[in-house]
XYZ file of C-alpha atoms in Angstrom:
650
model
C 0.000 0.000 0.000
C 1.416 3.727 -0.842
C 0.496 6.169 1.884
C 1.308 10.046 0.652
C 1.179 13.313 2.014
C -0.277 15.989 0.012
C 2.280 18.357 0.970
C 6.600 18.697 0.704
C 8.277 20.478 3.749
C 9.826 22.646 1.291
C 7.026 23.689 -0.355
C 5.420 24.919 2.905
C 8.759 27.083 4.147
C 9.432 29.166 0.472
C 5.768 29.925 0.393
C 5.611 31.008 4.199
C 9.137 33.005 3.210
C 7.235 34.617 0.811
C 4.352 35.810 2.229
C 6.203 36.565 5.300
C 8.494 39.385 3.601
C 5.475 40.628 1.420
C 3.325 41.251 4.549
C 6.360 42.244 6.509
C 7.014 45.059 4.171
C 3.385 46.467 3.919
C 2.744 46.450 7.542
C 6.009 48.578 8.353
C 4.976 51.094 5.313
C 1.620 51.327 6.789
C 3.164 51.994 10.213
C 5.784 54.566 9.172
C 3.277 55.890 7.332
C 1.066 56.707 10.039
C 2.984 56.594 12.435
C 6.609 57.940 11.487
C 6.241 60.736 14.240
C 5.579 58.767 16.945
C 7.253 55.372 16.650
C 11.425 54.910 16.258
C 13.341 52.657 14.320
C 14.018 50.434 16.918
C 10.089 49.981 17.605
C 8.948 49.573 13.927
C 12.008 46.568 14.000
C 10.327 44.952 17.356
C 6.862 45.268 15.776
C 7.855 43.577 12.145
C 9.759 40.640 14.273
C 6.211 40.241 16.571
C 4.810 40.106 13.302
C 6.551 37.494 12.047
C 6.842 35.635 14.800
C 3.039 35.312 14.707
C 3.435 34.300 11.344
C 5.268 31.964 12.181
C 3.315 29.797 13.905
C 0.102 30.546 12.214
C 1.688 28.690 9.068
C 3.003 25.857 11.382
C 0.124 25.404 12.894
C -1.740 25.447 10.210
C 1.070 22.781 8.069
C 1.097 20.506 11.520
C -3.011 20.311 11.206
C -2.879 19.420 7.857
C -0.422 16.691 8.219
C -1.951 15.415 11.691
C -4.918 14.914 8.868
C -2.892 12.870 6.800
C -1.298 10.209 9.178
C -4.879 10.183 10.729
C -5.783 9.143 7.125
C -2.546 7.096 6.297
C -3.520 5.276 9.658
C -7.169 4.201 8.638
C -6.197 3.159 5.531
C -2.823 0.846 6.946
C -5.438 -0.585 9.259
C -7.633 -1.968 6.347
C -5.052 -3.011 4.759
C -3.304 -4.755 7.538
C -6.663 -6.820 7.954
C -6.971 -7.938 3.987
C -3.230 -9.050 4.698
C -4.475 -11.210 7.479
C -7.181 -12.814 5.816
C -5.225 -13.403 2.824
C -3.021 -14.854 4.882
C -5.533 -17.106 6.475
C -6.969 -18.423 3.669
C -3.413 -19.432 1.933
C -2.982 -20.905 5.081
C -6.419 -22.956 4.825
C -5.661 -23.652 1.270
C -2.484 -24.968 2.131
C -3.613 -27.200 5.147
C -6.515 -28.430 2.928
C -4.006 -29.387 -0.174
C -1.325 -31.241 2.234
C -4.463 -33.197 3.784
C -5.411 -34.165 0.492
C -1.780 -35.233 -0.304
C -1.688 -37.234 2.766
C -5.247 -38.945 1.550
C -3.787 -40.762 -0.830
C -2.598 -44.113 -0.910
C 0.162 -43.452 -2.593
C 3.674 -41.826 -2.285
C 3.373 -38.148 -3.339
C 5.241 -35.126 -3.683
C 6.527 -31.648 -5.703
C 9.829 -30.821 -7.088
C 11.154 -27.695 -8.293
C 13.449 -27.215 -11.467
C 16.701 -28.139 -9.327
C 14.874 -31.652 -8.364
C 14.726 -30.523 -4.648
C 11.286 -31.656 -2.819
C 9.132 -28.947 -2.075
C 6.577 -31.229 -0.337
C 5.519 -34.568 0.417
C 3.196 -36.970 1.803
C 2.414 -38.692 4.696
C 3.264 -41.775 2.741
C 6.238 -40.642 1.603
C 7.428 -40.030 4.944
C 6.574 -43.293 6.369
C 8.233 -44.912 2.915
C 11.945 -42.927 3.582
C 11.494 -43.152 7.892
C 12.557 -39.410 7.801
C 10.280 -36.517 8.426
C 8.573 -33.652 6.792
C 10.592 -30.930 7.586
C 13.912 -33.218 7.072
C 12.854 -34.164 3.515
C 11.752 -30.614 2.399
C 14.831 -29.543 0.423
C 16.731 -32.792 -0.374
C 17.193 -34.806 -3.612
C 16.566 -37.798 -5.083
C 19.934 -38.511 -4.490
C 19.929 -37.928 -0.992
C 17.135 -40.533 -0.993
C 17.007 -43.659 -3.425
C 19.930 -45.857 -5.086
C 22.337 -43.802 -6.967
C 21.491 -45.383 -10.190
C 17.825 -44.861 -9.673
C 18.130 -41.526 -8.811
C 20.478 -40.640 -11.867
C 17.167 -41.978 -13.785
C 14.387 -40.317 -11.512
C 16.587 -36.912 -12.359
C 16.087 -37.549 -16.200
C 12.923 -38.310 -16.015
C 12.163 -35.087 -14.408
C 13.984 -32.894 -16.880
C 12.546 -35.081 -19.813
C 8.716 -33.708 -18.346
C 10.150 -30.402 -17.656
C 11.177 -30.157 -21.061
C 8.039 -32.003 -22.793
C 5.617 -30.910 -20.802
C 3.830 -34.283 -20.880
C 2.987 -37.080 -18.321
C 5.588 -39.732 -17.840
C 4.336 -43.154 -17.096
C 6.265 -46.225 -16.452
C 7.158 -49.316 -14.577
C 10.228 -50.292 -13.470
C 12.538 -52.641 -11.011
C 13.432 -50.427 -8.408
C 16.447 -50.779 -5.520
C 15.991 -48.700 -2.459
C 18.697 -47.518 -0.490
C 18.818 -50.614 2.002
C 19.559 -53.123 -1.390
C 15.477 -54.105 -1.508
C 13.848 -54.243 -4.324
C 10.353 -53.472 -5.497
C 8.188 -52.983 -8.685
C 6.975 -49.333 -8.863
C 4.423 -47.801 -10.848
C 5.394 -43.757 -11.513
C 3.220 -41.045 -12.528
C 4.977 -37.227 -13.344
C 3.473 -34.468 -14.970
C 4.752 -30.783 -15.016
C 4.074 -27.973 -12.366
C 2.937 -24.577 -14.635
C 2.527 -21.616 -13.199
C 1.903 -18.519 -15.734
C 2.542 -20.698 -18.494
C 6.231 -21.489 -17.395
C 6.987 -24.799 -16.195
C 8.152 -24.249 -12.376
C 8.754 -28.149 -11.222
C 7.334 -31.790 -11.407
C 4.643 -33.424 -8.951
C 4.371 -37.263 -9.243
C 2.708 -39.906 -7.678
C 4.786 -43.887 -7.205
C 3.638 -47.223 -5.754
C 4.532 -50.693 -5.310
C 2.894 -53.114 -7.312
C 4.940 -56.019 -6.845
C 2.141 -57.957 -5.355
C -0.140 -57.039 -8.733
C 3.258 -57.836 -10.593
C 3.503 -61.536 -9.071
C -0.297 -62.353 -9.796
C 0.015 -61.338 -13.225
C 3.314 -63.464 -13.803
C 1.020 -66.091 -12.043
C -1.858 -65.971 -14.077
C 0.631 -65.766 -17.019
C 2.361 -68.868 -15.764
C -1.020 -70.334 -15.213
C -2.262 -69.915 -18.980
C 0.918 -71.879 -20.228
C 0.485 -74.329 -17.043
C -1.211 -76.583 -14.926
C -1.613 -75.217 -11.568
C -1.564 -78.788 -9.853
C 1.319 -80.342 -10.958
C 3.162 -77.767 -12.587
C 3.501 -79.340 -16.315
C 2.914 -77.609 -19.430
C -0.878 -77.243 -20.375
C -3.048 -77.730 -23.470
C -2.324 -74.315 -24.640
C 1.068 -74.805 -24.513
C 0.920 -77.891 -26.164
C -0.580 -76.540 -29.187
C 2.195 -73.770 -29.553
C 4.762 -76.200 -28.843
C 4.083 -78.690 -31.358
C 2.703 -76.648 -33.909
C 6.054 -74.783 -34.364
C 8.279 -78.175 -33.979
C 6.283 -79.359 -36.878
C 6.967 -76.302 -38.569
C 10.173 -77.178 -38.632
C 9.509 -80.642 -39.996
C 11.326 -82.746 -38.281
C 12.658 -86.116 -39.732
C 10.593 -87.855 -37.138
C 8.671 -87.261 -33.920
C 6.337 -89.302 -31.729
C 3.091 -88.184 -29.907
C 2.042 -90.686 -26.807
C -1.397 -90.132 -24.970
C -1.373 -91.067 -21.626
C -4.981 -91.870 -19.705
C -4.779 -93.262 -16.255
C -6.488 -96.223 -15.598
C -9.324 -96.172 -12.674
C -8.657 -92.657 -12.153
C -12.928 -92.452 -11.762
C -13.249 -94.858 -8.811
C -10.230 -93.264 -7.116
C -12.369 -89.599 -7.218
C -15.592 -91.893 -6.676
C -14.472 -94.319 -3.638
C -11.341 -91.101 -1.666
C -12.760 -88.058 -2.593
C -11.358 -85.319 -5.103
C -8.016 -84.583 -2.859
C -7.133 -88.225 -3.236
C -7.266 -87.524 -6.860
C -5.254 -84.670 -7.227
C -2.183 -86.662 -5.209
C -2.787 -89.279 -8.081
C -2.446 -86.867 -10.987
C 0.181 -85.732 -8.834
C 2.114 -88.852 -8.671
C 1.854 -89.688 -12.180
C 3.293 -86.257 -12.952
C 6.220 -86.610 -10.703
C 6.946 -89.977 -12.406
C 6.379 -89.086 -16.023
C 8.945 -86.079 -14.927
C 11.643 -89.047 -13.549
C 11.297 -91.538 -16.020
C 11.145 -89.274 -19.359
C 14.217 -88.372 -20.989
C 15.732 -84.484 -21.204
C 14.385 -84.262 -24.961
C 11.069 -85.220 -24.261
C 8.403 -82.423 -23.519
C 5.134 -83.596 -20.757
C 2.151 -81.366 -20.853
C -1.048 -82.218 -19.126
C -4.028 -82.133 -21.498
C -7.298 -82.287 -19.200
C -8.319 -84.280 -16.189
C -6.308 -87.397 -16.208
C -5.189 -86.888 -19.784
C -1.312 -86.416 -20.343
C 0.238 -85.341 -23.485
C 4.504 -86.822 -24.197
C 6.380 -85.489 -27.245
C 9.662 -86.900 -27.814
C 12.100 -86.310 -30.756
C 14.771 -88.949 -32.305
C 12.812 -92.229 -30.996
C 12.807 -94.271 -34.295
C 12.449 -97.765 -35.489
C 9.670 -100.246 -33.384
C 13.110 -101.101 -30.987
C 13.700 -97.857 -29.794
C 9.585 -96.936 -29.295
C 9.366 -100.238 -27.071
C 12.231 -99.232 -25.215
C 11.191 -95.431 -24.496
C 7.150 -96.803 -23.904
C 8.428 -99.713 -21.783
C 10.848 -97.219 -19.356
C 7.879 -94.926 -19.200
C 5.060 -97.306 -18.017
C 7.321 -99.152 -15.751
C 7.825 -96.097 -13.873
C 4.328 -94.628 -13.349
C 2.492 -98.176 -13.003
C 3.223 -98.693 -9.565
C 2.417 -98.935 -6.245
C 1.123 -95.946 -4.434
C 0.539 -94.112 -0.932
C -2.179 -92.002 -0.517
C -3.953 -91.012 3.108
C -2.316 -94.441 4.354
C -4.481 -96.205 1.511
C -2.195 -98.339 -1.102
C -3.620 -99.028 -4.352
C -1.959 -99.361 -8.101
C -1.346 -96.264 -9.794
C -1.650 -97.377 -13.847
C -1.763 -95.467 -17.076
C -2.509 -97.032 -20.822
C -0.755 -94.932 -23.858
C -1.752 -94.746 -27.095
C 1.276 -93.631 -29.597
C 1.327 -91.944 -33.183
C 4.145 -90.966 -35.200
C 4.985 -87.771 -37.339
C 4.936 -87.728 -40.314
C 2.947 -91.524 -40.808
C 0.050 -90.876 -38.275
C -0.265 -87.062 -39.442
C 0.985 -83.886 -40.423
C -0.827 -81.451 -37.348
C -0.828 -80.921 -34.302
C -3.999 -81.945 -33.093
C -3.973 -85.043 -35.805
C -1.338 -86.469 -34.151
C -3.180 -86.248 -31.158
C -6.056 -87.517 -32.168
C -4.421 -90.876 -33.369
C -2.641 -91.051 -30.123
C -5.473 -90.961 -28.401
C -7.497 -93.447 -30.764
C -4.192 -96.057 -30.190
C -4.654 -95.597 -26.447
C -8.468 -95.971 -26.709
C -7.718 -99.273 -28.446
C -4.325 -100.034 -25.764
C -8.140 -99.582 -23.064
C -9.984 -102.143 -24.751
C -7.049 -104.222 -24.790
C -6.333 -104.846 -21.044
C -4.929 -101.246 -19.982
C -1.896 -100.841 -18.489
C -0.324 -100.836 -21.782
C 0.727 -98.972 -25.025
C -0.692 -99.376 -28.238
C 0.936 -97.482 -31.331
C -1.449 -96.157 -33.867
C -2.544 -98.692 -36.941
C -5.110 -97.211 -39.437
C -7.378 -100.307 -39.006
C -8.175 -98.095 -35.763
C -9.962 -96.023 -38.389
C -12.742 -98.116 -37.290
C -13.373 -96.397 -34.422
C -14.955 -93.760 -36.597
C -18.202 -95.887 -36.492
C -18.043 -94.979 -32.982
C -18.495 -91.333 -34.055
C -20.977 -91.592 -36.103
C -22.878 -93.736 -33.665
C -22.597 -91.306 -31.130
C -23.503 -88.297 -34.021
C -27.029 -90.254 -34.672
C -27.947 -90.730 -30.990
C -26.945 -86.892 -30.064
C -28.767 -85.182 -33.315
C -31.888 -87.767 -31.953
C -31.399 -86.507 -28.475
C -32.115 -82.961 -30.037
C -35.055 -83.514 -32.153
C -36.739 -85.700 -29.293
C -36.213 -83.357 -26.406
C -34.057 -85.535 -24.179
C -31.839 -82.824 -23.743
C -33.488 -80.686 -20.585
C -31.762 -77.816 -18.387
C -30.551 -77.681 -14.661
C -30.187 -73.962 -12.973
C -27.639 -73.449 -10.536
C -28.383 -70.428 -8.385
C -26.007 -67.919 -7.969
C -25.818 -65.973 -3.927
C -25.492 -63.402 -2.602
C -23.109 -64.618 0.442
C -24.124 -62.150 2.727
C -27.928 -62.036 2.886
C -28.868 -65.117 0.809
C -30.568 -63.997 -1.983
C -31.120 -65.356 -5.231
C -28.805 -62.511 -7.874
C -28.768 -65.121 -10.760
C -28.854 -68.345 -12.459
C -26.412 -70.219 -15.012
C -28.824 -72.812 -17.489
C -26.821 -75.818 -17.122
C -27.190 -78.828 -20.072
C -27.943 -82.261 -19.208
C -29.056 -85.472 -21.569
C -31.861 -87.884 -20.260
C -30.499 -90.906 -22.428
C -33.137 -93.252 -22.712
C -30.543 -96.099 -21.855
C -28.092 -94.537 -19.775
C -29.983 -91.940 -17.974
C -28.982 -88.643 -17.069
C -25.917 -87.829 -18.759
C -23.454 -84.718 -17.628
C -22.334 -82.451 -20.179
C -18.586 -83.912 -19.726
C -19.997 -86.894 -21.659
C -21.519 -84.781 -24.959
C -20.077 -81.447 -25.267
C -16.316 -82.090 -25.770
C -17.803 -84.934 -29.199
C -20.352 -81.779 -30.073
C -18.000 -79.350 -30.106
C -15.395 -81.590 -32.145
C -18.914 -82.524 -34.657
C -20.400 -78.923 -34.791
C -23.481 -79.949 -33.398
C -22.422 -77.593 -30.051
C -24.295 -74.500 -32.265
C -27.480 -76.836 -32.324
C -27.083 -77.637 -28.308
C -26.975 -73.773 -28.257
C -29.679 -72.741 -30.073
C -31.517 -75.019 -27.407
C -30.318 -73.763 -24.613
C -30.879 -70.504 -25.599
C -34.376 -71.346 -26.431
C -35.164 -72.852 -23.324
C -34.045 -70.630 -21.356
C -35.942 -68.006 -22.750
C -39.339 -69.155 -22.721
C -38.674 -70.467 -18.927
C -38.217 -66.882 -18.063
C -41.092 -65.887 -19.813
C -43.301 -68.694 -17.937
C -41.665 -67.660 -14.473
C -42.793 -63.818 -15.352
C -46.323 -64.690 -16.512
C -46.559 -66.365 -12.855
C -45.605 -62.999 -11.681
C -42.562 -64.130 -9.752
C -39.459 -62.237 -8.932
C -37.279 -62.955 -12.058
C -33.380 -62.915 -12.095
C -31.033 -63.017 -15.130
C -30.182 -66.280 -16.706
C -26.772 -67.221 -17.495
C -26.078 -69.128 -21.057
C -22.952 -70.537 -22.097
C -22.019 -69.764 -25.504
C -19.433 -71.752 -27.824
C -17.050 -69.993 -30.009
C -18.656 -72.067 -32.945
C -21.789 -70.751 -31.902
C -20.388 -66.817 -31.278
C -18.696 -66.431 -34.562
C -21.921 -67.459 -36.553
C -23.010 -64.504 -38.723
C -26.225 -64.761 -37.499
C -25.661 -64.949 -33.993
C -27.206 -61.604 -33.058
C -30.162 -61.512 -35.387
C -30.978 -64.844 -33.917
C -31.156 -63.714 -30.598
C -32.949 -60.388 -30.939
C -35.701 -62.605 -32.774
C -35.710 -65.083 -29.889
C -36.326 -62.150 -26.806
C -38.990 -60.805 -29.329
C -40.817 -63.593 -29.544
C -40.624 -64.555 -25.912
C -41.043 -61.383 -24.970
C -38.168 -61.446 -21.933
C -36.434 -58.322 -21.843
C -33.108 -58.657 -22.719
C -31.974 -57.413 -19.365
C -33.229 -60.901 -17.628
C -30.658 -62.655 -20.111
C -26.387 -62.694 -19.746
C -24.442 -64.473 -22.253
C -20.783 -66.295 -20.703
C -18.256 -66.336 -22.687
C -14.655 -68.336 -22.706
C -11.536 -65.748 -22.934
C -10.593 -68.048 -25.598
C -13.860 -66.270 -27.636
C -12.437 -62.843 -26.762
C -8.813 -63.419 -28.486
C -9.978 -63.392 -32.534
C -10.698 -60.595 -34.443
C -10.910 -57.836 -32.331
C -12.572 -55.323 -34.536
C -15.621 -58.080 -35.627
C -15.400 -59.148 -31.822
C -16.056 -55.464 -30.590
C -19.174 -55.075 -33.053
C -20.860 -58.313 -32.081
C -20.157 -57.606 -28.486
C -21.792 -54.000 -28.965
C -24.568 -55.161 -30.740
C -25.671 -57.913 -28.171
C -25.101 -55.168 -25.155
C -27.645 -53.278 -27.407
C -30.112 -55.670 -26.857
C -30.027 -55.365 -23.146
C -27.732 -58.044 -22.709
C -25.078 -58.585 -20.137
C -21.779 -60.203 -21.068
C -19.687 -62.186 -18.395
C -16.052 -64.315 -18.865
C -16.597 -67.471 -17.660
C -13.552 -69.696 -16.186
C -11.286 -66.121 -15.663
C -7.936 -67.306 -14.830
C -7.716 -70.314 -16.911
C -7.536 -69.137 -20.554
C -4.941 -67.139 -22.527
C -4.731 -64.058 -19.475
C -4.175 -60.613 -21.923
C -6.170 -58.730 -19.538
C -6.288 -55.823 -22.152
C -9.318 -57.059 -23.602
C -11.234 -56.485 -20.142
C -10.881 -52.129 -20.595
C -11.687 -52.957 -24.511
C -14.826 -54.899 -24.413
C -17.882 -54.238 -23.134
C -17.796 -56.933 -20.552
C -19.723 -56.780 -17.568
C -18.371 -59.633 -15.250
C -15.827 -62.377 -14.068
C -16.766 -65.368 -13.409
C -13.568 -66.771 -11.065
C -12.777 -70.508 -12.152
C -13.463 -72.864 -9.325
C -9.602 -74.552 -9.617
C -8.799 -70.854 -7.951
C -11.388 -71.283 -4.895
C -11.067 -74.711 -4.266
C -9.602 -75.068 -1.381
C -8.727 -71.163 -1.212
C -8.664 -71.062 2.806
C -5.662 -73.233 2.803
C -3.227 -72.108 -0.331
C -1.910 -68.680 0.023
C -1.188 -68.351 -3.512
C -4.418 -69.159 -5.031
C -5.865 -66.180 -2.292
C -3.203 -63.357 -3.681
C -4.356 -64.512 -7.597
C -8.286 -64.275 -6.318
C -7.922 -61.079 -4.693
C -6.010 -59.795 -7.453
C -8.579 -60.934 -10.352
C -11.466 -59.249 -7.448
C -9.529 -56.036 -7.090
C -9.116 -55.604 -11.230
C -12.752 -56.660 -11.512
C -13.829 -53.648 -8.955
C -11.434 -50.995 -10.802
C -12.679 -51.835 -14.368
C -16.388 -51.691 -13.064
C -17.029 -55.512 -13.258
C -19.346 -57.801 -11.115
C -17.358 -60.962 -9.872
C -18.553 -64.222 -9.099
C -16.512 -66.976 -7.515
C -17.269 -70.299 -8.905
C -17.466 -73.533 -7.558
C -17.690 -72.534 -3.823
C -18.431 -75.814 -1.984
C -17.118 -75.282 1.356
C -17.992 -72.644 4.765
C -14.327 -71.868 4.812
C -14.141 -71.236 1.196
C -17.041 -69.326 1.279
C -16.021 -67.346 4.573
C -12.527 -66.770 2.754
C -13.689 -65.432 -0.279
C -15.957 -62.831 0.928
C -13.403 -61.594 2.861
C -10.628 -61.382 -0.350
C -14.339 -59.015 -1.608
C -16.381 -60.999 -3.689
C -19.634 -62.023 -2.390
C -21.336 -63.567 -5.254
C -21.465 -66.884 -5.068
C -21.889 -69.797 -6.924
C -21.747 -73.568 -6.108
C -23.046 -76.691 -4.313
C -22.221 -74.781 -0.885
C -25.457 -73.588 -1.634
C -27.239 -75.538 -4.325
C -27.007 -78.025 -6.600
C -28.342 -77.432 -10.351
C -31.701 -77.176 -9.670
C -35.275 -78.567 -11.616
C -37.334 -75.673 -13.236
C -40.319 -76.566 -10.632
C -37.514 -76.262 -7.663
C -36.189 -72.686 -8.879
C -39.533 -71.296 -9.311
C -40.251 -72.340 -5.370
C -36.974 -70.599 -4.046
C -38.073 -67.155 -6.878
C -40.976 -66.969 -4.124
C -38.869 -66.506 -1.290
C -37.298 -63.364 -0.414
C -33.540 -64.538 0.779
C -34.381 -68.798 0.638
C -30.423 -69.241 1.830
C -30.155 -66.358 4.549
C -29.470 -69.678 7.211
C -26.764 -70.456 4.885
C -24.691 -67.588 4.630
């Protein structure tokens, strides 16, 4: 503030000078004048110096008045001023308090540099990261802080955004001080101020627990989570590019265990993972460097071996093999013989593919079965035979479909806190007239190799629909149906005009309908993928991944698509109360579920504990025979009139 006074001290004494000599000399003329006879020099002098002297202070008094004003004035206005300062003050101190509160809000480390890289402030979290204080760290570097070579790179980083003026975003290995290391995630942007750049601010945190689930779930797409070998996926990638090489010969053995059914059947499902187990750890011991083991499915095993030529050297490798597995094993203190039968084709004879080759393998094994088991069969093309067997099986499926033996189970899906019913999945079953009911283990994998899956499908999906529709005309309280879909079925051209014809008919609004999908469906043709996807969410439809965890894991597709859940494969919760691991991949697949906006549902909960353990990892939908079996149409629509039918259970 500029306080002035409207008058100089020099100003004031010239003009008092010269009004005092001008009235000075007319009042002595006017007293000589009248008085010359009567008054002496010496008077008239005494008289003009009175004068004066009253002059004098008349101006003084007159200048010290005026300026008295002026401070008075000065005063008032310092005062006003003085209190905008303090409430300016007090609000940069609010605004201050408030943006360091917000700072320390955040879960992770933050903070502000200027040009020179020196901290101008930081986080709680920051603090509690380095062990040193606030008012310690203000002022310091990154070199004062982190590993030399880190903080040679953290300084480049921040001249490379000073410069750009862009974000930086990255993730790197990091080494603190103390030798530990750590994934970080790093976020820095520029600090402007009047359109100059004036620092950095940036945000870091660890995300080596998100890094190790990812490298698990990649790990788990190549291979089998309970013993460790390679998978199917890997076995297709594997041999698919050693043929490409075309090798001078190469041989493809199927392994099947034998009795692997009543060991499930007769100890329970634990007894059969310590047999698949077993035979891993065997097939590991007894097969030689060059040969490669994946597991295919269930208690299907997969050998490809290189240089074994000539029926000597194929009895010799087979013989080594089967001596090792078949024998006697431990399990819970219960002995019993642990037995495979192989079935074994040859490249380039038996086939030219991949999935040829094991085909015929599995046709010679088939054969190896009927034979005795417990023994290896290579392939002959009299086993062509078999293909009767197909066709057979062709005639009584397409039958099955025209005559309605096919029917559908529901399985209810909870909510594990309150006990009410959020969903169903339509499950597939086959009332053989001879055999009775017949899972879909025993028809799907032979539809889906024949192409009849797209008829099951159509089915299913037809079913389904115009059950909902009876359940709303008897007015109860409807939830969506789940519906698997094949990727034969998905990629038909008319897959969404077929369904938009369907919910018109039926009229069932396509909210009450969700379609599952395999991530194996979500990995071709991403721009055909994208418009079928859009078009069915059009509808009203909801679109869920079924078996998350299990498939190829490029979790891009999730932020791409417009998926709306995860379905959690059971092989993740079984047993999830007692394996660490399988709780840090679950909570990690829950936690990327809940930041891309997703429902989750945990599959194949069977257990209180498992239950118990993975509401608390944050997913409380639940599905599995904790709380129901699949479930009759008549039995559903009984539990649809109850508000929370398995609140006792939860």
């Amino acid at each position: 503030m500029n306080v002035k006074l409207d008058s100089h001290p020099t100003s004031i004494s010239r003009y008092y000078l010269l009004v005092s000599c001008f009235l000075t000399v007319l009042v002595d003329t006017l007293v000589y004048y009248f008085f010359h006879n009567e008054i002496s020099v010496l008077n008239l002098v005494i008289y003009s110096l009175f004068f004066n002297l009253l002059l004098v202070v008349y101006f003084n008094v007159k200048s010290l008045n005026s300026t008295i004003t002026q401070l008075h004035n000065s005063k008032v206005q310092l005062e006003r001023a003085n209190r905008r300062l303090h409430i300016d003050v007090a609000a940069l101190s609010d605004q201050t308090q408030k943006y360091q509160t917000l700072l320390n809000s955040l879960p992770d480390l933050a903070w502000v540099k200027d040009t020179k890289g020196r901290f101008l402030t930081v986080n709680a979290q920051f603090e509690n990261a380095f062990g040193i204080n606030y008012e310690t760290l203000i002022g310091k570097t990154d070199f004062d802080l982190s590993h030399p070579a880190d903080a040679k790179q953290y300084r480049q980083d921040d001249l490379q955004v000073m410069e750009t003026g862009q974000q930086l975003r990255q993730e790197f290995f990091a080494t603190a001080v103390d030798g530990s290391q750590s994934w970080i995630e790093l976020i820095k942007v520029p600090v402007v101020k009047a359109g100059k750049v004036v620092g950095t601010a940036g945000t870091a945190r660890d995300i080596s627990e998100r890094k190790r689930a990812q490298e698990k779930l990649a790990h788990l797409a190549h291979f089998d989570s309970l013993t460790g070998l390679a998978n199917r996926y890997s076995l297709e990638q594997d041999l698919t590019k050693l043929l490409a090489c075309e090798p001078s010969s190469l041989l493809v053995a199927f392994l099947d265990m034998d009795n692997f059914k009543l060991i499930n059947d007769s100890m329970g499902h634990a007894a059969g993972d310590q047999a698949l187990i077993a035979t891993a750890k065997r097939l590991r011991q007894s097969a030689p460097a060059d040969t490669q083991i994946y597991r295919l499915s269930g208690d299907e095993f997969v050998l490809v071996a290189q240089g074994v030529v000539g029926s000597e050297q194929i009895q010799r490798w087979s013989t080594a093999i089967m001596e090792s597995v078949c024998q006697r094993c431990e399990i819970d203190s219960f002995e019993f013989d642990l037995a495979v039968t192989m079935g074994i084709s040859l490249y380039p004879q038996h086939g030219m593919e991949c999935w040829e080759l094991v085909k015929n393998a599995d046709i010679a094994m088939y054969q190896a079965k009927l034979a005795g088991r417990k023994r290896y069969q290579l392939f002959s093309e009299q086993f062509a035979g078999l293909a009767l067997q197909q066709i057979s099986m062709d005639k009584r499926l397409r039958q099955a479909i025209e005559e309605k033996q096919l029917f559908l189970r529901y399985q209810p899906m909870v909510n594990g806190l309150n006990g009410t019913i959020l969903g169903m999945e339509a499950l597939i079953r086959w009332q053989d007239p001879e055999r009775g009911e017949i899972s879909p283990a025993g028809f799907i994998p032979f539809a889906e190799q024949s192409g009849l899956i797209s008829d099951i499908g159509k089915f299913v999906l037809e079913e389904a629909l115009a059950q909902q529709a009876q359940w709303l005309a008897l007015g109860l309280s409807c939830v969506p149906i789940s519906i698997n879909v094949s990727g034969l079925q998905f990629h038909q051209h008319d897959l969404v005009k077929d369904i938009a014809m369907r919910l018109g008919s039926s009229n069932v609004p396509g909210s009450l309908i969700e379609l599952e999908l395999t991530e194996s469906i979500l990995m071709k043709d991403e721009v055909k993928l994208y418009e079928t996807l859009s078009q069915l969410r059009q509808l009203g439809l909801s679109l869920s991944v079924d078996d998350f965890g299990t498939g190829y894991s490029n979790l891009a597709y999730l932020s791409r698509f417009p998926i709306s859940k995860l379905k959690i494969d059971r092989s993740f919760v079984d047993h999830i109360d007692q394996k660490p691991d399988q709780q840090i991949i679950t909570r990690a697949i829950i936690e990327l579920s809940k930041n891309l906006g997703l429902n989750v549902v945990a599959e194949g909960v069977e257990r209180k504990l498992e239950l118990e353990q993975v509401i608390s990892l944050g997913c409380t939908t639940i599905q599995g025979y904790y709380f129901a079996k699949p479930l009759l149409a008549e039995e559903v629509a009984e539990l649809l009139t109850q508000e929370a039918p398995y609140i006792n259970d939860c």
